[in-house]
Amino acid sequence: MSNQNLRNLLIGAGVVAVGAIGTKVATDYLRNRGKEETRDEKEGDVEAQSPQEVSYVNVEQNSVQQFLDASFGKAGRYVPTRPPKVFDYQNKQYMVIWAHDNEQNKDQMLAFVYTGQGREMIASVGYTSSKTDYNLELDGTPFAIEVNNNQIKSGKGETSGTNEVDLVLAA
């Protein structure tokens, strides 16, 4: 069931899948900043076998451009900078996108959860080497953002600058 939900999420967002759905231990998947191994479509999709695993699908990095343009109303404002993560964890589907915000000249991490009512943004984090601003609603999820080895789960605020922000399992 969760794999079909992942495929529906991609179709609804207009995002292009690359390869079959694979699984990986959640902590390893979330820490990987590169592209995940692509499973051959002929092998078929696999489901997570334990609550510690995610089912994921690789997406074409540039295919999230149309989603960003449509979601934020200004074509080209956000440009993807890192492979997006689209995954199912414990029967909930998530999408995380890293992009450069050309309007505010900062990098951005945007995280969404998919519900029966549609897509909800649960994290928006803007970051430069001098400051990081965040607006988080990760309560009720098993996640936090990690900035400079510190985890933050909720609220709106600022902290010191960074070159990378990750969505991680909350400690």
PDB file of C-alpha atoms in Angstrom:
ATOM      1  CA  MET A   1       0.000   0.000   0.000  1.00  0.00           C
ATOM      2  CA  SER A   2       2.711   2.540   0.890  1.00  0.00           C
ATOM      3  CA  ASN A   3       4.490   2.112  -2.452  1.00  0.00           C
ATOM      4  CA  GLN A   4       1.309   3.048  -4.318  1.00  0.00           C
ATOM      5  CA  ASN A   5       1.010   6.106  -2.073  1.00  0.00           C
ATOM      6  CA  LEU A   6       4.564   7.101  -3.025  1.00  0.00           C
ATOM      7  CA  ARG A   7       3.776   6.733  -6.715  1.00  0.00           C
ATOM      8  CA  ASN A   8       0.566   8.783  -6.293  1.00  0.00           C
ATOM      9  CA  LEU A   9       2.528  11.501  -4.468  1.00  0.00           C
ATOM     10  CA  LEU A  10       4.975  11.734  -7.385  1.00  0.00           C
ATOM     11  CA  ILE A  11       2.209  11.834  -9.986  1.00  0.00           C
ATOM     12  CA  GLY A  12       0.332  14.523  -8.050  1.00  0.00           C
ATOM     13  CA  ALA A  13       3.448  16.669  -7.684  1.00  0.00           C
ATOM     14  CA  GLY A  14       4.463  16.186 -11.315  1.00  0.00           C
ATOM     15  CA  VAL A  15       7.801  14.697 -10.254  1.00  0.00           C
ATOM     16  CA  VAL A  16       9.601  12.096 -12.391  1.00  0.00           C
ATOM     17  CA  ALA A  17      10.603   8.814 -10.712  1.00  0.00           C
ATOM     18  CA  VAL A  18      13.874   7.134 -11.664  1.00  0.00           C
ATOM     19  CA  GLY A  19      13.882   3.377 -11.037  1.00  0.00           C
ATOM     20  CA  ALA A  20      11.849   1.172  -8.746  1.00  0.00           C
ATOM     21  CA  ILE A  21      11.090   1.838  -5.089  1.00  0.00           C
ATOM     22  CA  GLY A  22      13.818   0.630  -2.743  1.00  0.00           C
ATOM     23  CA  THR A  23      14.271   0.394   1.015  1.00  0.00           C
ATOM     24  CA  LYS A  24      16.978   1.509   3.394  1.00  0.00           C
ATOM     25  CA  VAL A  25      17.422   1.998   7.131  1.00  0.00           C
ATOM     26  CA  ALA A  26      15.920   5.429   7.836  1.00  0.00           C
ATOM     27  CA  THR A  27      18.960   6.882   9.610  1.00  0.00           C
ATOM     28  CA  ASP A  28      21.245   5.949   6.687  1.00  0.00           C
ATOM     29  CA  TYR A  29      18.776   7.221   4.104  1.00  0.00           C
ATOM     30  CA  LEU A  30      18.309  10.584   5.802  1.00  0.00           C
ATOM     31  CA  ARG A  31      22.065  11.115   6.302  1.00  0.00           C
ATOM     32  CA  ASN A  32      22.914  10.438   2.645  1.00  0.00           C
ATOM     33  CA  ARG A  33      23.332  13.762   0.836  1.00  0.00           C
ATOM     34  CA  GLY A  34      24.021  12.132  -2.523  1.00  0.00           C
ATOM     35  CA  LYS A  35      21.853  10.198  -4.902  1.00  0.00           C
ATOM     36  CA  GLU A  36      20.486   6.868  -3.696  1.00  0.00           C
ATOM     37  CA  GLU A  37      21.113   3.639  -5.549  1.00  0.00           C
ATOM     38  CA  THR A  38      18.555   3.261  -8.323  1.00  0.00           C
ATOM     39  CA  ARG A  39      16.730  -0.054  -8.471  1.00  0.00           C
ATOM     40  CA  ASP A  40      15.990  -1.503 -11.883  1.00  0.00           C
ATOM     41  CA  GLU A  41      12.267  -1.307 -12.677  1.00  0.00           C
ATOM     42  CA  LYS A  42      12.386  -4.968 -13.777  1.00  0.00           C
ATOM     43  CA  GLU A  43      13.252  -5.983 -10.199  1.00  0.00           C
ATOM     44  CA  GLY A  44      10.006  -4.411  -8.984  1.00  0.00           C
ATOM     45  CA  ASP A  45       9.300  -2.331  -5.922  1.00  0.00           C
ATOM     46  CA  VAL A  46      10.198  -3.460  -2.415  1.00  0.00           C
ATOM     47  CA  GLU A  47       8.425  -2.591   0.825  1.00  0.00           C
ATOM     48  CA  ALA A  48      10.028  -1.588   4.111  1.00  0.00           C
ATOM     49  CA  GLN A  49      10.347  -4.711   6.272  1.00  0.00           C
ATOM     50  CA  SER A  50      10.704  -2.980   9.651  1.00  0.00           C
ATOM     51  CA  PRO A  51       9.639   0.279  11.331  1.00  0.00           C
ATOM     52  CA  GLN A  52      13.271   1.436  11.111  1.00  0.00           C
ATOM     53  CA  GLU A  53      13.272   1.346   7.293  1.00  0.00           C
ATOM     54  CA  VAL A  54      12.015   3.799   4.709  1.00  0.00           C
ATOM     55  CA  SER A  55      10.698   2.966   1.271  1.00  0.00           C
ATOM     56  CA  TYR A  56      12.092   5.529  -1.135  1.00  0.00           C
ATOM     57  CA  VAL A  57      11.984   6.399  -4.775  1.00  0.00           C
ATOM     58  CA  ASN A  58      14.669   8.344  -6.565  1.00  0.00           C
ATOM     59  CA  VAL A  59      13.402  11.332  -8.464  1.00  0.00           C
ATOM     60  CA  GLU A  60      14.973  13.320 -11.239  1.00  0.00           C
ATOM     61  CA  GLN A  61      16.416  16.390  -9.472  1.00  0.00           C
ATOM     62  CA  ASN A  62      15.349  18.798 -12.209  1.00  0.00           C
ATOM     63  CA  SER A  63      11.801  17.396 -12.261  1.00  0.00           C
ATOM     64  CA  VAL A  64      11.029  19.152  -8.963  1.00  0.00           C
ATOM     65  CA  GLN A  65      11.537  22.514 -10.717  1.00  0.00           C
ATOM     66  CA  GLN A  66       7.984  22.512 -12.067  1.00  0.00           C
ATOM     67  CA  PHE A  67       6.672  21.590  -8.598  1.00  0.00           C
ATOM     68  CA  LEU A  68       8.640  24.480  -7.024  1.00  0.00           C
ATOM     69  CA  ASP A  69       7.460  26.955  -9.660  1.00  0.00           C
ATOM     70  CA  ALA A  70       3.818  25.919  -9.255  1.00  0.00           C
ATOM     71  CA  SER A  71       3.956  25.796  -5.441  1.00  0.00           C
ATOM     72  CA  PHE A  72       5.617  29.151  -4.873  1.00  0.00           C
ATOM     73  CA  GLY A  73       4.157  31.110  -7.778  1.00  0.00           C
ATOM     74  CA  LYS A  74       7.342  32.488  -9.270  1.00  0.00           C
ATOM     75  CA  ALA A  75       9.139  30.496 -11.966  1.00  0.00           C
ATOM     76  CA  GLY A  76      12.821  30.060 -11.229  1.00  0.00           C
ATOM     77  CA  ARG A  77      12.760  31.531  -7.728  1.00  0.00           C
ATOM     78  CA  TYR A  78      13.812  28.176  -6.252  1.00  0.00           C
ATOM     79  CA  VAL A  79      16.325  25.980  -8.099  1.00  0.00           C
ATOM     80  CA  PRO A  80      17.102  22.454  -6.753  1.00  0.00           C
ATOM     81  CA  THR A  81      20.639  22.054  -5.370  1.00  0.00           C
ATOM     82  CA  ARG A  82      20.632  18.497  -4.015  1.00  0.00           C
ATOM     83  CA  PRO A  83      18.825  15.240  -4.824  1.00  0.00           C
ATOM     84  CA  PRO A  84      15.318  15.465  -3.321  1.00  0.00           C
ATOM     85  CA  LYS A  85      14.099  12.775  -0.945  1.00  0.00           C
ATOM     86  CA  VAL A  86      10.687  11.204  -1.499  1.00  0.00           C
ATOM     87  CA  PHE A  87       9.945   8.440   0.977  1.00  0.00           C
ATOM     88  CA  ASP A  88       7.467   6.528   3.085  1.00  0.00           C
ATOM     89  CA  TYR A  89       8.318   6.158   6.767  1.00  0.00           C
ATOM     90  CA  GLN A  90       5.951   4.303   9.071  1.00  0.00           C
ATOM     91  CA  ASN A  91       3.046   4.638   6.591  1.00  0.00           C
ATOM     92  CA  LYS A  92       3.375   8.396   6.029  1.00  0.00           C
ATOM     93  CA  GLN A  93       4.765   9.917   2.848  1.00  0.00           C
ATOM     94  CA  TYR A  94       7.259  12.788   2.828  1.00  0.00           C
ATOM     95  CA  MET A  95       9.100  14.910   0.299  1.00  0.00           C
ATOM     96  CA  VAL A  96      12.179  16.989   1.127  1.00  0.00           C
ATOM     97  CA  ILE A  97      13.666  19.447  -1.370  1.00  0.00           C
ATOM     98  CA  TRP A  98      16.879  21.436  -1.119  1.00  0.00           C
ATOM     99  CA  ALA A  99      16.970  24.501  -3.366  1.00  0.00           C
ATOM    100  CA  HIS A 100      18.600  27.886  -3.791  1.00  0.00           C
ATOM    101  CA  ASP A 101      16.232  30.837  -3.274  1.00  0.00           C
ATOM    102  CA  ASN A 102      17.300  33.311  -5.960  1.00  0.00           C
ATOM    103  CA  GLU A 103      15.045  36.047  -4.560  1.00  0.00           C
ATOM    104  CA  GLN A 104      16.566  36.016  -1.067  1.00  0.00           C
ATOM    105  CA  ASN A 105      19.975  34.632  -2.093  1.00  0.00           C
ATOM    106  CA  LYS A 106      20.012  31.759   0.374  1.00  0.00           C
ATOM    107  CA  ASP A 107      19.665  28.003   0.353  1.00  0.00           C
ATOM    108  CA  GLN A 108      16.403  26.472   1.453  1.00  0.00           C
ATOM    109  CA  MET A 109      15.267  23.087   2.737  1.00  0.00           C
ATOM    110  CA  LEU A 110      11.525  22.462   2.325  1.00  0.00           C
ATOM    111  CA  ALA A 111       9.831  19.404   3.838  1.00  0.00           C
ATOM    112  CA  PHE A 112       6.270  18.233   3.195  1.00  0.00           C
ATOM    113  CA  VAL A 113       4.071  15.487   4.604  1.00  0.00           C
ATOM    114  CA  TYR A 114       1.225  14.088   2.525  1.00  0.00           C
ATOM    115  CA  THR A 115      -2.129  13.613   4.229  1.00  0.00           C
ATOM    116  CA  GLY A 116      -5.553  12.578   3.028  1.00  0.00           C
ATOM    117  CA  GLN A 117      -6.255  16.297   2.529  1.00  0.00           C
ATOM    118  CA  GLY A 118      -3.132  16.948   0.432  1.00  0.00           C
ATOM    119  CA  ARG A 119       0.341  18.314   1.095  1.00  0.00           C
ATOM    120  CA  GLU A 120       1.380  20.194   4.245  1.00  0.00           C
ATOM    121  CA  MET A 121       4.695  22.002   4.676  1.00  0.00           C
ATOM    122  CA  ILE A 122       6.270  20.849   7.940  1.00  0.00           C
ATOM    123  CA  ALA A 123       9.671  22.541   7.607  1.00  0.00           C
ATOM    124  CA  SER A 124      11.042  25.591   5.869  1.00  0.00           C
ATOM    125  CA  VAL A 125      14.670  26.361   6.631  1.00  0.00           C
ATOM    126  CA  GLY A 126      16.630  29.141   4.947  1.00  0.00           C
ATOM    127  CA  TYR A 127      20.366  29.108   5.434  1.00  0.00           C
ATOM    128  CA  THR A 128      23.541  30.942   4.577  1.00  0.00           C
ATOM    129  CA  SER A 129      26.987  30.738   6.117  1.00  0.00           C
ATOM    130  CA  SER A 130      26.050  33.658   8.401  1.00  0.00           C
ATOM    131  CA  LYS A 131      22.540  32.715   9.631  1.00  0.00           C
ATOM    132  CA  THR A 132      19.836  30.061   9.523  1.00  0.00           C
ATOM    133  CA  ASP A 133      16.153  30.900   9.841  1.00  0.00           C
ATOM    134  CA  TYR A 134      13.507  28.254  10.347  1.00  0.00           C
ATOM    135  CA  ASN A 135       9.767  27.684  10.593  1.00  0.00           C
ATOM    136  CA  LEU A 136       9.093  24.137  11.794  1.00  0.00           C
ATOM    137  CA  GLU A 137       6.025  22.063  12.548  1.00  0.00           C
ATOM    138  CA  LEU A 138       7.711  18.698  13.092  1.00  0.00           C
ATOM    139  CA  ASP A 139       5.852  17.890  16.322  1.00  0.00           C
ATOM    140  CA  GLY A 140       3.810  14.783  15.662  1.00  0.00           C
ATOM    141  CA  THR A 141       6.495  13.473  13.301  1.00  0.00           C
ATOM    142  CA  PRO A 142       9.580  11.432  14.219  1.00  0.00           C
ATOM    143  CA  PHE A 143      11.804  14.095  12.614  1.00  0.00           C
ATOM    144  CA  ALA A 144      13.883  17.133  13.499  1.00  0.00           C
ATOM    145  CA  ILE A 145      16.142  19.342  11.460  1.00  0.00           C
ATOM    146  CA  GLU A 146      19.833  19.264  12.176  1.00  0.00           C
ATOM    147  CA  VAL A 147      21.805  22.500  12.033  1.00  0.00           C
ATOM    148  CA  ASN A 148      25.438  22.499  13.187  1.00  0.00           C
ATOM    149  CA  ASN A 149      24.926  19.219  15.102  1.00  0.00           C
ATOM    150  CA  ASN A 150      21.889  20.619  16.972  1.00  0.00           C
ATOM    151  CA  GLN A 151      18.376  19.267  16.493  1.00  0.00           C
ATOM    152  CA  ILE A 152      15.314  21.522  16.351  1.00  0.00           C
ATOM    153  CA  LYS A 153      11.728  20.155  16.148  1.00  0.00           C
ATOM    154  CA  SER A 154       9.387  23.113  16.233  1.00  0.00           C
ATOM    155  CA  GLY A 155       8.980  26.839  16.268  1.00  0.00           C
ATOM    156  CA  LYS A 156      10.108  29.839  14.330  1.00  0.00           C
ATOM    157  CA  GLY A 157      13.482  31.448  14.849  1.00  0.00           C
ATOM    158  CA  GLU A 158      17.096  31.965  13.867  1.00  0.00           C
ATOM    159  CA  THR A 159      20.367  30.308  14.709  1.00  0.00           C
ATOM    160  CA  SER A 160      23.956  30.452  13.489  1.00  0.00           C
ATOM    161  CA  GLY A 161      24.810  29.976   9.831  1.00  0.00           C
ATOM    162  CA  THR A 162      25.557  26.680   8.124  1.00  0.00           C
ATOM    163  CA  ASN A 163      26.348  25.210   4.734  1.00  0.00           C
ATOM    164  CA  GLU A 164      23.973  22.207   5.070  1.00  0.00           C
ATOM    165  CA  VAL A 165      20.668  21.405   6.769  1.00  0.00           C
ATOM    166  CA  ASP A 166      19.316  17.878   7.076  1.00  0.00           C
ATOM    167  CA  LEU A 167      16.026  16.301   8.060  1.00  0.00           C
ATOM    168  CA  VAL A 168      16.923  13.566  10.592  1.00  0.00           C
ATOM    169  CA  LEU A 169      15.222  11.214  13.018  1.00  0.00           C
ATOM    170  CA  ALA A 170      14.758  13.114  16.279  1.00  0.00           C
ATOM    171  CA  ALA A 171      17.014  11.971  19.102  1.00  0.00           C
TER     172      ALA A 171
END
